[in-house]
C-alpha angles and dihedrals in degrees: 000000000000123000095257094052090046090052093054090048091051091049090052091049091048093052097044094046091051089051088060092079094102092043092064101026101052096060088053090053090050088053090057102262118139126224092255092058094042093051093042091060092040092057093038093055093042095054096071091042093055090039090056090051090049092050092049096047101035104034095254096297106158096156120127132181126244091247091062098044098084096042090051091048092051091047090050092053091047092051092046091048090051091052093045096050092046093050090046089053090059086071091060106037143016112291093232093055091046091051091049095051088048089061091075089083094104088059090051089051089056091050093048092048090050094048100040103029100027094240111168115252108219125217088250092056093046092051091048091052089053090048092051092048089051089053092050090049089055091050091048092068120034128207092266091061094249113132126219117256110276089213092053092047092051091048092054091048089050089051092050092046093049091050092047091053088048091054091050092045096048089066092065111136091241091059102039094086094045116100112257093234091055091050091051093047093055093040088058092043094052093036093059088062089071091059092044088056092046093050092045089054091048091048098226145055117230113227128195113264093210120060095224091060088071083071088061090055091049091046090054089055094045106040111030092031119028102023095038092051094046093048092046092053093046092047092052090052091054107036105011134251099283098060090041091052092047090054086052085082085083089072097078090035089057092047091050091048092055091042091056099040102036107025101031096238117168125234120197128200088253090054091051091052092048092048091049092051092050095048093046092049095048093043091054092047093049094044090051113163093002091079092049090048092051092048090052090050090049091050091053090059088068108049117199112259117227114251116241115235112244115239115234 
């Protein structure tokens, strides 16, 4: 298998493993655990896994400078807030729908970059934002007339916004030269503090009542966190960030698949149309100029034939 094919395979693995969040989280909810406890153990178990990868790949260098301490702390809180609001949303709507709405975060990144850094929003991007909002509107009210929970919808948007700000913030000049594994390690380390504070305020940590559910907590740390992150990094190194991000559309598809097959969630024709609109919009935004370039190449395959002058 060549490097390019391997990169596409790694991107698929990264997207599908991240889409496993509901598969392992929902049984823990059914057992009585709350999102704070689930995410506390997810981050707690993921920290040594990512730390081991960092030690192996970077010779055990965990040192960071004072200038990067505050940015990493803020990024950790943003990532933890994104995880918390998404997991809270699972209590209000189907996991597949929540994961699909979450996938508008690249559009939010485009809006933030335009507002904060004066990046020009192209007509293509504006149309895609309108397309995505239309898809979300279709998801908001299903074919049976029942609307999605407003609380759940706002929680997912908060999750997407937190993650979008995280993506913008991680490109700070002080962090660009830092290894990605080191950034992730400290993001997890600082992020877990949010859940420690939440659990301290609640006064108790919820534990699984069945021994095998500890496997779910470990699986959350391994698959949607450690493996997904490692495969994403490796895929970007081989095929670039744009193809890897486009294949990220498999994340909500994976969540929907498990929601339908494992948890018995229903999907209407209206839901399918809304999901399609969102995925198309985000794919076009992420692909950017690549789509235009491919269309130009396709157009060149069919040269314009000269028109014959009609004889009078």
